[in-house]
PDB file of N, CA and C in Angstrom:
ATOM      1  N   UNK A   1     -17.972 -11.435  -1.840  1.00  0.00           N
ATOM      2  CA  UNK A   1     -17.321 -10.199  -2.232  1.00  0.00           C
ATOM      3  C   UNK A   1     -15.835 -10.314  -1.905  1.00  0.00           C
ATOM      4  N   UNK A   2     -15.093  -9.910  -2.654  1.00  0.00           N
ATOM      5  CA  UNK A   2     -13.380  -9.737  -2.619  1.00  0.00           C
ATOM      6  C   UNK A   2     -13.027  -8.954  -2.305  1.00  0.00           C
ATOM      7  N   UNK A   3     -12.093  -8.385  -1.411  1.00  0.00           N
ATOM      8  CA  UNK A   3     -11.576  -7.103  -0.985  1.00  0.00           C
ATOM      9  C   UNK A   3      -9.883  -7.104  -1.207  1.00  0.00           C
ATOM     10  N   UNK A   4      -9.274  -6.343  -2.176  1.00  0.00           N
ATOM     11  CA  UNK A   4      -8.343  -6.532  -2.140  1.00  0.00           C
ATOM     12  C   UNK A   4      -7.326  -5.190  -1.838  1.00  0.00           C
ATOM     13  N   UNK A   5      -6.494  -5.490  -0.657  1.00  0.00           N
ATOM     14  CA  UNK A   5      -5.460  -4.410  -0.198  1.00  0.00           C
ATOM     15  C   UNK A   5      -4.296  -4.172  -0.886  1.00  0.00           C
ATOM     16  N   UNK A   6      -4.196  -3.080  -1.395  1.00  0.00           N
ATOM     17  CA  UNK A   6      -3.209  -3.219  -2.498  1.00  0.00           C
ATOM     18  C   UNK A   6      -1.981  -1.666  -1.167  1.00  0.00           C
ATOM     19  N   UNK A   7      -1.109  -2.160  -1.372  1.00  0.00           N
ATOM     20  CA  UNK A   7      -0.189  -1.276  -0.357  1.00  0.00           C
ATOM     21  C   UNK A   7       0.889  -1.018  -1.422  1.00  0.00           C
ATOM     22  N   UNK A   8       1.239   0.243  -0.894  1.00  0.00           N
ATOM     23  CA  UNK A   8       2.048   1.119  -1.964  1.00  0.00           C
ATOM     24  C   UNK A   8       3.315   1.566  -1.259  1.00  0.00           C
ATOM     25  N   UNK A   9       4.677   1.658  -1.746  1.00  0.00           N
ATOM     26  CA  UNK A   9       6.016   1.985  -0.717  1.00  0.00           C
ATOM     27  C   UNK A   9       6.554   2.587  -1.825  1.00  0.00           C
ATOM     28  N   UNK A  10       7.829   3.434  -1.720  1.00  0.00           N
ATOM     29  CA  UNK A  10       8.693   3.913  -2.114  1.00  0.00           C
ATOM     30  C   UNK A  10       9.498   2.905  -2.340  1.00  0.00           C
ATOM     31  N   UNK A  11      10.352   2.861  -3.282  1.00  0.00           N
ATOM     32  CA  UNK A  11      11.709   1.501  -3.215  1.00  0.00           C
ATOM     33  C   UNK A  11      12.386   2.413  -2.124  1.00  0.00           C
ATOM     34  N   UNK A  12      13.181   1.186  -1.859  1.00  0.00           N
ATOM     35  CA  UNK A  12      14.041   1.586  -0.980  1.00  0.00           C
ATOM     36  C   UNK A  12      15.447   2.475  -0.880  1.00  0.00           C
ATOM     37  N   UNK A  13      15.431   2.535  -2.565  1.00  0.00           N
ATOM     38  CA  UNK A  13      16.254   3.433  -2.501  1.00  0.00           C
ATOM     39  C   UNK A  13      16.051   4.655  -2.944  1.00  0.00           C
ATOM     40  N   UNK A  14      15.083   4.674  -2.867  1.00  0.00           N
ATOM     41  CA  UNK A  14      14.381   6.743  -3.099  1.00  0.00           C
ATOM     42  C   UNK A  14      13.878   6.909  -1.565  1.00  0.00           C
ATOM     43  N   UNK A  15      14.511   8.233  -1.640  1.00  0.00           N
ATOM     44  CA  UNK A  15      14.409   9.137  -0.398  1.00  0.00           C
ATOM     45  C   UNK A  15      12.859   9.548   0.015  1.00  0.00           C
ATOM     46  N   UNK A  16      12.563   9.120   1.018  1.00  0.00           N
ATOM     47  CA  UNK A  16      11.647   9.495   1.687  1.00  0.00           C
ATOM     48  C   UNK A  16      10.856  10.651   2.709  1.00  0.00           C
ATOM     49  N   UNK A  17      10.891  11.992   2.443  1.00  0.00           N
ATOM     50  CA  UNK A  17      11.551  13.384   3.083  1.00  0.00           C
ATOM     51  C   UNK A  17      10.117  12.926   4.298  1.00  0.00           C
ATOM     52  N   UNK A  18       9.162  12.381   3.631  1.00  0.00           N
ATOM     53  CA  UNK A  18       8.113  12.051   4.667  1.00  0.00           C
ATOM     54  C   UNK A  18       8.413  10.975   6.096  1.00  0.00           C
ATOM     55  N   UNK A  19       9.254  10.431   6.107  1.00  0.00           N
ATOM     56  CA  UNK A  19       9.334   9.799   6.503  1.00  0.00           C
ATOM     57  C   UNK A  19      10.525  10.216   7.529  1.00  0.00           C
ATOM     58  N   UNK A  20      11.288  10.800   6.803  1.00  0.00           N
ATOM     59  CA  UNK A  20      12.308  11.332   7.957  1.00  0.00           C
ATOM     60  C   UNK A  20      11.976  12.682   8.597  1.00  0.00           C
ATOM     61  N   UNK A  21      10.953  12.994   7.948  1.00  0.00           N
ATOM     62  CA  UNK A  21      10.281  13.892   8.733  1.00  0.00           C
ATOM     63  C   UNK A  21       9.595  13.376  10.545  1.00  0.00           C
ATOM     64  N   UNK A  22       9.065  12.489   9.854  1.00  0.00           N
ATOM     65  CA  UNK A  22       8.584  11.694  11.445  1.00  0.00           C
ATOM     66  C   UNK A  22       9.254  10.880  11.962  1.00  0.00           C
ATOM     67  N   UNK A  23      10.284  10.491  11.586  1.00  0.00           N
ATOM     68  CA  UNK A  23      11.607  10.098  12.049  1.00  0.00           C
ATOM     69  C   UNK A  23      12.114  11.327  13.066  1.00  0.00           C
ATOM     70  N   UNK A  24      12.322  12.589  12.956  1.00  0.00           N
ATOM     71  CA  UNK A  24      12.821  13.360  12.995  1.00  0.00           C
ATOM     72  C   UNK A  24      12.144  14.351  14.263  1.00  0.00           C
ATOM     73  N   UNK A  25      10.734  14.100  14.197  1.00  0.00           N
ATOM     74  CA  UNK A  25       9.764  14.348  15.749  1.00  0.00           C
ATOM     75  C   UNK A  25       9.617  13.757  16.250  1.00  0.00           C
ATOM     76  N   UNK A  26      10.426  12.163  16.229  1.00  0.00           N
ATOM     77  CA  UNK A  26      10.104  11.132  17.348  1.00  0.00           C
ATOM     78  C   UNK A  26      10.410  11.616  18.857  1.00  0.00           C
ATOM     79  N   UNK A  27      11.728  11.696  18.736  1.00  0.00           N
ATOM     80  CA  UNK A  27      12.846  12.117  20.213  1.00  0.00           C
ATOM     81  C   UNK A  27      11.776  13.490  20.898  1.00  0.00           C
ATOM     82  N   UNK A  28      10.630  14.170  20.023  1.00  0.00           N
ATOM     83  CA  UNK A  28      10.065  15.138  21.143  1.00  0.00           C
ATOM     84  C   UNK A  28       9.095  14.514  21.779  1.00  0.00           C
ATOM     85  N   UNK A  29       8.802  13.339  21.195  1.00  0.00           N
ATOM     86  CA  UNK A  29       7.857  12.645  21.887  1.00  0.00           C
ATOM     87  C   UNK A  29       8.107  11.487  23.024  1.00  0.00           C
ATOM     88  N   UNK A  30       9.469  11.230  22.969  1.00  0.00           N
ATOM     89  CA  UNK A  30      10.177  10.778  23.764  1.00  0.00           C
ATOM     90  C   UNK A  30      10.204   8.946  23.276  1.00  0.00           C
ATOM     91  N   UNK A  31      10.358   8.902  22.105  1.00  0.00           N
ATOM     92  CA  UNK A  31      11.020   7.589  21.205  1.00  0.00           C
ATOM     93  C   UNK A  31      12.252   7.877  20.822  1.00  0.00           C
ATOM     94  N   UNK A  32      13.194   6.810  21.221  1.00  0.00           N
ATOM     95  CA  UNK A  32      14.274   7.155  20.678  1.00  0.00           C
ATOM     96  C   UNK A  32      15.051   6.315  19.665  1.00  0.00           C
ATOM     97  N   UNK A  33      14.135   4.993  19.816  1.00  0.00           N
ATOM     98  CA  UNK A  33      14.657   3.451  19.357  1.00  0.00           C
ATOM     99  C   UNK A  33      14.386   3.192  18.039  1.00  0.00           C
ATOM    100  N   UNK A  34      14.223   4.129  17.506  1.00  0.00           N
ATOM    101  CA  UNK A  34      13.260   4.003  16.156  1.00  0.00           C
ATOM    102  C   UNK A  34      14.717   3.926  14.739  1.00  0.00           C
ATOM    103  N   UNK A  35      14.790   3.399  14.219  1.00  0.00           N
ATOM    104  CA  UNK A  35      15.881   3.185  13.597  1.00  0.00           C
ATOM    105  C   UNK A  35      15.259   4.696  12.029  1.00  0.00           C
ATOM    106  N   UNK A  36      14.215   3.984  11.495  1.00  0.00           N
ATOM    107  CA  UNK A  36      13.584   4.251   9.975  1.00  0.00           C
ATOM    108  C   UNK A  36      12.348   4.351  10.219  1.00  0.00           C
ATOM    109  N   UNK A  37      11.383   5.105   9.072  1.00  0.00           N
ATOM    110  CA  UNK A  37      10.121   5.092   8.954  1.00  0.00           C
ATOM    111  C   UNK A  37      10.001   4.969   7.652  1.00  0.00           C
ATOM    112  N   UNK A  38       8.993   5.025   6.887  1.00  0.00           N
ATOM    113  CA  UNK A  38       8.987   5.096   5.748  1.00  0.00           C
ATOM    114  C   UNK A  38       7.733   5.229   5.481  1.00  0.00           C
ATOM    115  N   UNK A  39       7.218   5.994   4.422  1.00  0.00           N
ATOM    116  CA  UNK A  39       5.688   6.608   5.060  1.00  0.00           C
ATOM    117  C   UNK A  39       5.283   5.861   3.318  1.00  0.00           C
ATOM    118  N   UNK A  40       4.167   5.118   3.012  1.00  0.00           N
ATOM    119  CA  UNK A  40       3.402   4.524   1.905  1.00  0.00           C
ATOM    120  C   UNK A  40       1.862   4.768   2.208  1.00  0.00           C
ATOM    121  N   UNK A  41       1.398   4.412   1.446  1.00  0.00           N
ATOM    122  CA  UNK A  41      -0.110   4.468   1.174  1.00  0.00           C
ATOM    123  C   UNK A  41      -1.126   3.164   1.018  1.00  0.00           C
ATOM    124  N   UNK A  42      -2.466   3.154   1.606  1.00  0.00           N
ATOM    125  CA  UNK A  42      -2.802   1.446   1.724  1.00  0.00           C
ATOM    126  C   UNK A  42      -4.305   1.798   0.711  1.00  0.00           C
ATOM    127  N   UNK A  43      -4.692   1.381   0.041  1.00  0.00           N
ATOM    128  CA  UNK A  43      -5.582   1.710  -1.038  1.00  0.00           C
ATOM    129  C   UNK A  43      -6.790  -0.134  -0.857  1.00  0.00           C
ATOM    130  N   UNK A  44      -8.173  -0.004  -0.427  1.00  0.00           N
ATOM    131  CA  UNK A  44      -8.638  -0.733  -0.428  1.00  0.00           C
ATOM    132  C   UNK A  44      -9.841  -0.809  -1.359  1.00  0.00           C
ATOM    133  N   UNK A  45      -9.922  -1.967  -2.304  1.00  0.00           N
ATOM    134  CA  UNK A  45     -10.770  -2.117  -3.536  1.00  0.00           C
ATOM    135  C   UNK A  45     -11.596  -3.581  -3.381  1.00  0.00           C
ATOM    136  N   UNK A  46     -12.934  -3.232  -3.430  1.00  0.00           N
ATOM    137  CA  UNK A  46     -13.824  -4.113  -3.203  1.00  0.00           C
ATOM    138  C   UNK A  46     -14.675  -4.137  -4.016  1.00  0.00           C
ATOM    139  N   UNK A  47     -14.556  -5.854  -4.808  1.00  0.00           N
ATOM    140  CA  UNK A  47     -15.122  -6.278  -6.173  1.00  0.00           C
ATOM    141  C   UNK A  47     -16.400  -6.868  -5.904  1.00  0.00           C
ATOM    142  N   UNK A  48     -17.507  -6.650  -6.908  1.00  0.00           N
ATOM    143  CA  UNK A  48     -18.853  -7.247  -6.612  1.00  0.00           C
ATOM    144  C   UNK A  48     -17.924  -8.983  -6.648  1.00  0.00           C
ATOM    145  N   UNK A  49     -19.356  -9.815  -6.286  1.00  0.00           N
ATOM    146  CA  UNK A  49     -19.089 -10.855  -5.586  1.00  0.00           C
ATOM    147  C   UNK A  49     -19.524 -12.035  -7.304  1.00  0.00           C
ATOM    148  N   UNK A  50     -19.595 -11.611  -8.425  1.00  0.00           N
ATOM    149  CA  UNK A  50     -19.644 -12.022  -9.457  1.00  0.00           C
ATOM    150  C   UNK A  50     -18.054 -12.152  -9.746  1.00  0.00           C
ATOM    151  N   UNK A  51     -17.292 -11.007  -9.673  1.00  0.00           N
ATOM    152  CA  UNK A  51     -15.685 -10.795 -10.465  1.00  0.00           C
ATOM    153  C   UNK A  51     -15.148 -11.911 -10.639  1.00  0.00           C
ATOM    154  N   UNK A  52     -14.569 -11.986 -11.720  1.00  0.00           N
ATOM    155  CA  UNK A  52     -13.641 -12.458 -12.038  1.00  0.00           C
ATOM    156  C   UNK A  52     -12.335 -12.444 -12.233  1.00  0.00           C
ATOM    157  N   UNK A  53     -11.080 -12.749 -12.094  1.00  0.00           N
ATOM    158  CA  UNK A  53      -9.640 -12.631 -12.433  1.00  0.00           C
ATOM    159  C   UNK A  53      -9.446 -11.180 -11.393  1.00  0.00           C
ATOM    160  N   UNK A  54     -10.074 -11.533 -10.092  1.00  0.00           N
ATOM    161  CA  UNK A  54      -9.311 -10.064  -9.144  1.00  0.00           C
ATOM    162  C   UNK A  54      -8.437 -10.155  -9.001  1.00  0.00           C
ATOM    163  N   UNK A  55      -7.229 -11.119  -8.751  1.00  0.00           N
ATOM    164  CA  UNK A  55      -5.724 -10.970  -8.962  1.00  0.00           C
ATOM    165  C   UNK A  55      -5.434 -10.067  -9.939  1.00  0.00           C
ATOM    166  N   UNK A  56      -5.744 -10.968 -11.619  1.00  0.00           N
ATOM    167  CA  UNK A  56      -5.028 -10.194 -12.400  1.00  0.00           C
ATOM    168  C   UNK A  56      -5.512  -8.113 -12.937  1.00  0.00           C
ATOM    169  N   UNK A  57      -7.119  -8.126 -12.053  1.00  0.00           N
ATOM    170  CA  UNK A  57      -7.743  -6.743 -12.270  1.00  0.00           C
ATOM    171  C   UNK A  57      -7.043  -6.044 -11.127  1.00  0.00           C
ATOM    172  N   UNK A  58      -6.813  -6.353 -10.174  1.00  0.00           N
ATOM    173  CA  UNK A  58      -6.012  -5.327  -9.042  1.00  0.00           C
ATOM    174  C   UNK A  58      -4.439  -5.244  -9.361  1.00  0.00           C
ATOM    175  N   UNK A  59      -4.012  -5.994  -9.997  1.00  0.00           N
ATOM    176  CA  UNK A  59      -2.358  -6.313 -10.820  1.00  0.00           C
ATOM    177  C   UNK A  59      -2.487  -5.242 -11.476  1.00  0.00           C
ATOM    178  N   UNK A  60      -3.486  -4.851 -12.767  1.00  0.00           N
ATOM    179  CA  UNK A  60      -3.787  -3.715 -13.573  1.00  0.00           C
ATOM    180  C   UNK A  60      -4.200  -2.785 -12.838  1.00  0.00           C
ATOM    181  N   UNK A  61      -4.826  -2.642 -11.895  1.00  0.00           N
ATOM    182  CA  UNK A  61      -5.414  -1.316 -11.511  1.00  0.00           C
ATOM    183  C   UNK A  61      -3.719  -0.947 -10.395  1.00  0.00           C
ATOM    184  N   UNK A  62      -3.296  -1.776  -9.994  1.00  0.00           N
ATOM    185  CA  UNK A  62      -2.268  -1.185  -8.985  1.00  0.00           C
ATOM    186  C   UNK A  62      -0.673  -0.696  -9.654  1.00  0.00           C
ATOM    187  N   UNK A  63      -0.725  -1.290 -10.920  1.00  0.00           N
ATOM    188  CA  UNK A  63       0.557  -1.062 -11.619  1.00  0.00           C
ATOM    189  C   UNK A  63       0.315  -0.097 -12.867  1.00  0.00           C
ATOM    190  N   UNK A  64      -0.772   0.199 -12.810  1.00  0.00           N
ATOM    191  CA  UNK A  64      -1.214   0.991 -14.136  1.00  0.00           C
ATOM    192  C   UNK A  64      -1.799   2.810 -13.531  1.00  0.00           C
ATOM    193  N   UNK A  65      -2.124   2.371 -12.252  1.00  0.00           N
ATOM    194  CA  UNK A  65      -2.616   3.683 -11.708  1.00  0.00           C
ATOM    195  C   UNK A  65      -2.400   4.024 -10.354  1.00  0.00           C
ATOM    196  N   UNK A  66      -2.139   3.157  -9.264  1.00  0.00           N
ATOM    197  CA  UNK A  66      -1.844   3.363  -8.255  1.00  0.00           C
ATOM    198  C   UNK A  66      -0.560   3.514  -7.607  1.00  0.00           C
ATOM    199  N   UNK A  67       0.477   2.862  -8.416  1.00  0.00           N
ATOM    200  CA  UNK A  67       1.953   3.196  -8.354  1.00  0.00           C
ATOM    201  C   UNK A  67       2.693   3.275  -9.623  1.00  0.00           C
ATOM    202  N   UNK A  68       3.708   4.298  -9.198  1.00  0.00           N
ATOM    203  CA  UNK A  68       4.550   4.897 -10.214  1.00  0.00           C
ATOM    204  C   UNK A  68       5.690   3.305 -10.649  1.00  0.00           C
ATOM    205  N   UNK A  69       5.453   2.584 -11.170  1.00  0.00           N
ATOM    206  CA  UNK A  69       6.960   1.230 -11.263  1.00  0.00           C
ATOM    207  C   UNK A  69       8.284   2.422 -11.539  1.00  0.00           C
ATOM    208  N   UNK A  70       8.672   3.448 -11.274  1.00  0.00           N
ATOM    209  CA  UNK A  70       9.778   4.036 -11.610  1.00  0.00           C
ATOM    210  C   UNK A  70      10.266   4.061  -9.707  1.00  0.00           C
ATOM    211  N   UNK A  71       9.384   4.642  -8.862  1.00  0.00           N
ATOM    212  CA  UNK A  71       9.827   5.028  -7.845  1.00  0.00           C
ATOM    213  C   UNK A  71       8.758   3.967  -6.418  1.00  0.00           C
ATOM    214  N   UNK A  72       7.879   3.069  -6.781  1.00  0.00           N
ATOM    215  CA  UNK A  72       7.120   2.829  -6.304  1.00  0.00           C
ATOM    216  C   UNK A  72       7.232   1.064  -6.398  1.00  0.00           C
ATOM    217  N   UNK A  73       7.072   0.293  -5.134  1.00  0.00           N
ATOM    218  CA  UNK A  73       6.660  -0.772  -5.229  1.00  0.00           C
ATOM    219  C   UNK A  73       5.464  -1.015  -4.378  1.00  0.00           C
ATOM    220  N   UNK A  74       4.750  -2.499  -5.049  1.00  0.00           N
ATOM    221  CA  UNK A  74       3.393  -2.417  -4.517  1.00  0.00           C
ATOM    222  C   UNK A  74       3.200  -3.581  -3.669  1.00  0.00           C
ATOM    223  N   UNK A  75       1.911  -4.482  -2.736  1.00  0.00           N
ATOM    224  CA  UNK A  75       2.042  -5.702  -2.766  1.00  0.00           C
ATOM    225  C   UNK A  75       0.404  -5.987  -2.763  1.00  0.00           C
ATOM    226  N   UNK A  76      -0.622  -6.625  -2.995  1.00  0.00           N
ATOM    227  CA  UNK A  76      -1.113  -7.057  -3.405  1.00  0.00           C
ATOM    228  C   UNK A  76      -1.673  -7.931  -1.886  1.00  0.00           C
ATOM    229  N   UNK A  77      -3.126  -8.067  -1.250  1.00  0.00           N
ATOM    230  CA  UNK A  77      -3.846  -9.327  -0.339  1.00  0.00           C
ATOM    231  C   UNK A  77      -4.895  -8.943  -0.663  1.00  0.00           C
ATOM    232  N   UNK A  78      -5.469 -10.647  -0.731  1.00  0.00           N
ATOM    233  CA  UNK A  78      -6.753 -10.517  -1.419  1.00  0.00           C
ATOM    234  C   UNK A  78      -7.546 -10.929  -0.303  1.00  0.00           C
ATOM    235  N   UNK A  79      -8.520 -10.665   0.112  1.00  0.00           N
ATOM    236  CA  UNK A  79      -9.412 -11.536   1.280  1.00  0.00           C
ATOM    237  C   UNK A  79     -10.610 -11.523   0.848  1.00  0.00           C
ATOM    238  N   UNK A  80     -10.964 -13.024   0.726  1.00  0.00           N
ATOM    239  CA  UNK A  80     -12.563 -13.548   0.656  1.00  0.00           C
ATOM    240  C   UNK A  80     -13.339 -13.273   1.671  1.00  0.00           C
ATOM    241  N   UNK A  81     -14.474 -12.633   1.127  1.00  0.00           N
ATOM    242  CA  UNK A  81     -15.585 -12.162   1.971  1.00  0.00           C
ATOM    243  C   UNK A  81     -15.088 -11.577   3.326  1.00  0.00           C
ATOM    244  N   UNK A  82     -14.714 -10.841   3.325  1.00  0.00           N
ATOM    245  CA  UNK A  82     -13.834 -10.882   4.375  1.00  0.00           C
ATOM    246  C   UNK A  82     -14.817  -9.464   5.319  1.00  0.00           C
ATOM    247  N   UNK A  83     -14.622 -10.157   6.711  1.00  0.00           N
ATOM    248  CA  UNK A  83     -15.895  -9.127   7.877  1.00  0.00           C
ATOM    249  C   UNK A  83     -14.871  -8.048   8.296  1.00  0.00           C
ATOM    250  N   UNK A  84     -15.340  -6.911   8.871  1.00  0.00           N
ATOM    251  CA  UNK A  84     -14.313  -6.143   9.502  1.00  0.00           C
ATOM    252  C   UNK A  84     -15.091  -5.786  10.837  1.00  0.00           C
ATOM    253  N   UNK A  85     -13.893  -6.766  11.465  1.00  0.00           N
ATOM    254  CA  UNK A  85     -14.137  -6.321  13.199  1.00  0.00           C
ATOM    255  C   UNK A  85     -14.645  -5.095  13.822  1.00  0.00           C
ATOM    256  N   UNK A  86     -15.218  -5.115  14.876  1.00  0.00           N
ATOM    257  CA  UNK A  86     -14.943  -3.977  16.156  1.00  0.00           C
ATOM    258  C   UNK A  86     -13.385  -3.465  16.868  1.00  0.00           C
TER     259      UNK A  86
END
């Protein structure tokens, strides 16, 4: 089975109000070192263990529906069979 993590960001040059939002409650928590945040989304898709071309099907599913290409960049890890720890 394939599991592929497809992670989603803002470009860097669109404003992030989420992000400077928690930027912005750090210092009550007593962080002060924090330069940036930038708040994205992590979207995990897991292909029966037949699939074929999961590169190029998570390429389509992540650029066609999961991010905007106007305001959004994506990146793409694929992991074989992959276990998830304790």
């Amino acid at each position: 089975m394939a599991r592929v993590v497809v992670d989603v960001m803002l470009k860097s040059e669109i404003l992030d109000p989420q992000g400077e939002a928690v930027l912005g409650a750090l210092p009550r928590l007593g962080v002060n070192d924090v330069a940036s945040v930038r708040i994205g989304k992590r979207v995990e898709i897991e292909f029966d263990e037949n699939a074929q071309n999961v590169e190029e099907q998570s390429r389509v599913i992540a650029d066609q529906l999961l991010a905007n290409p106007v305001i959004e960049n994506f990146t793409l890890s694929i992991e074989s069979g992959a276990v998830e720890g304790a």
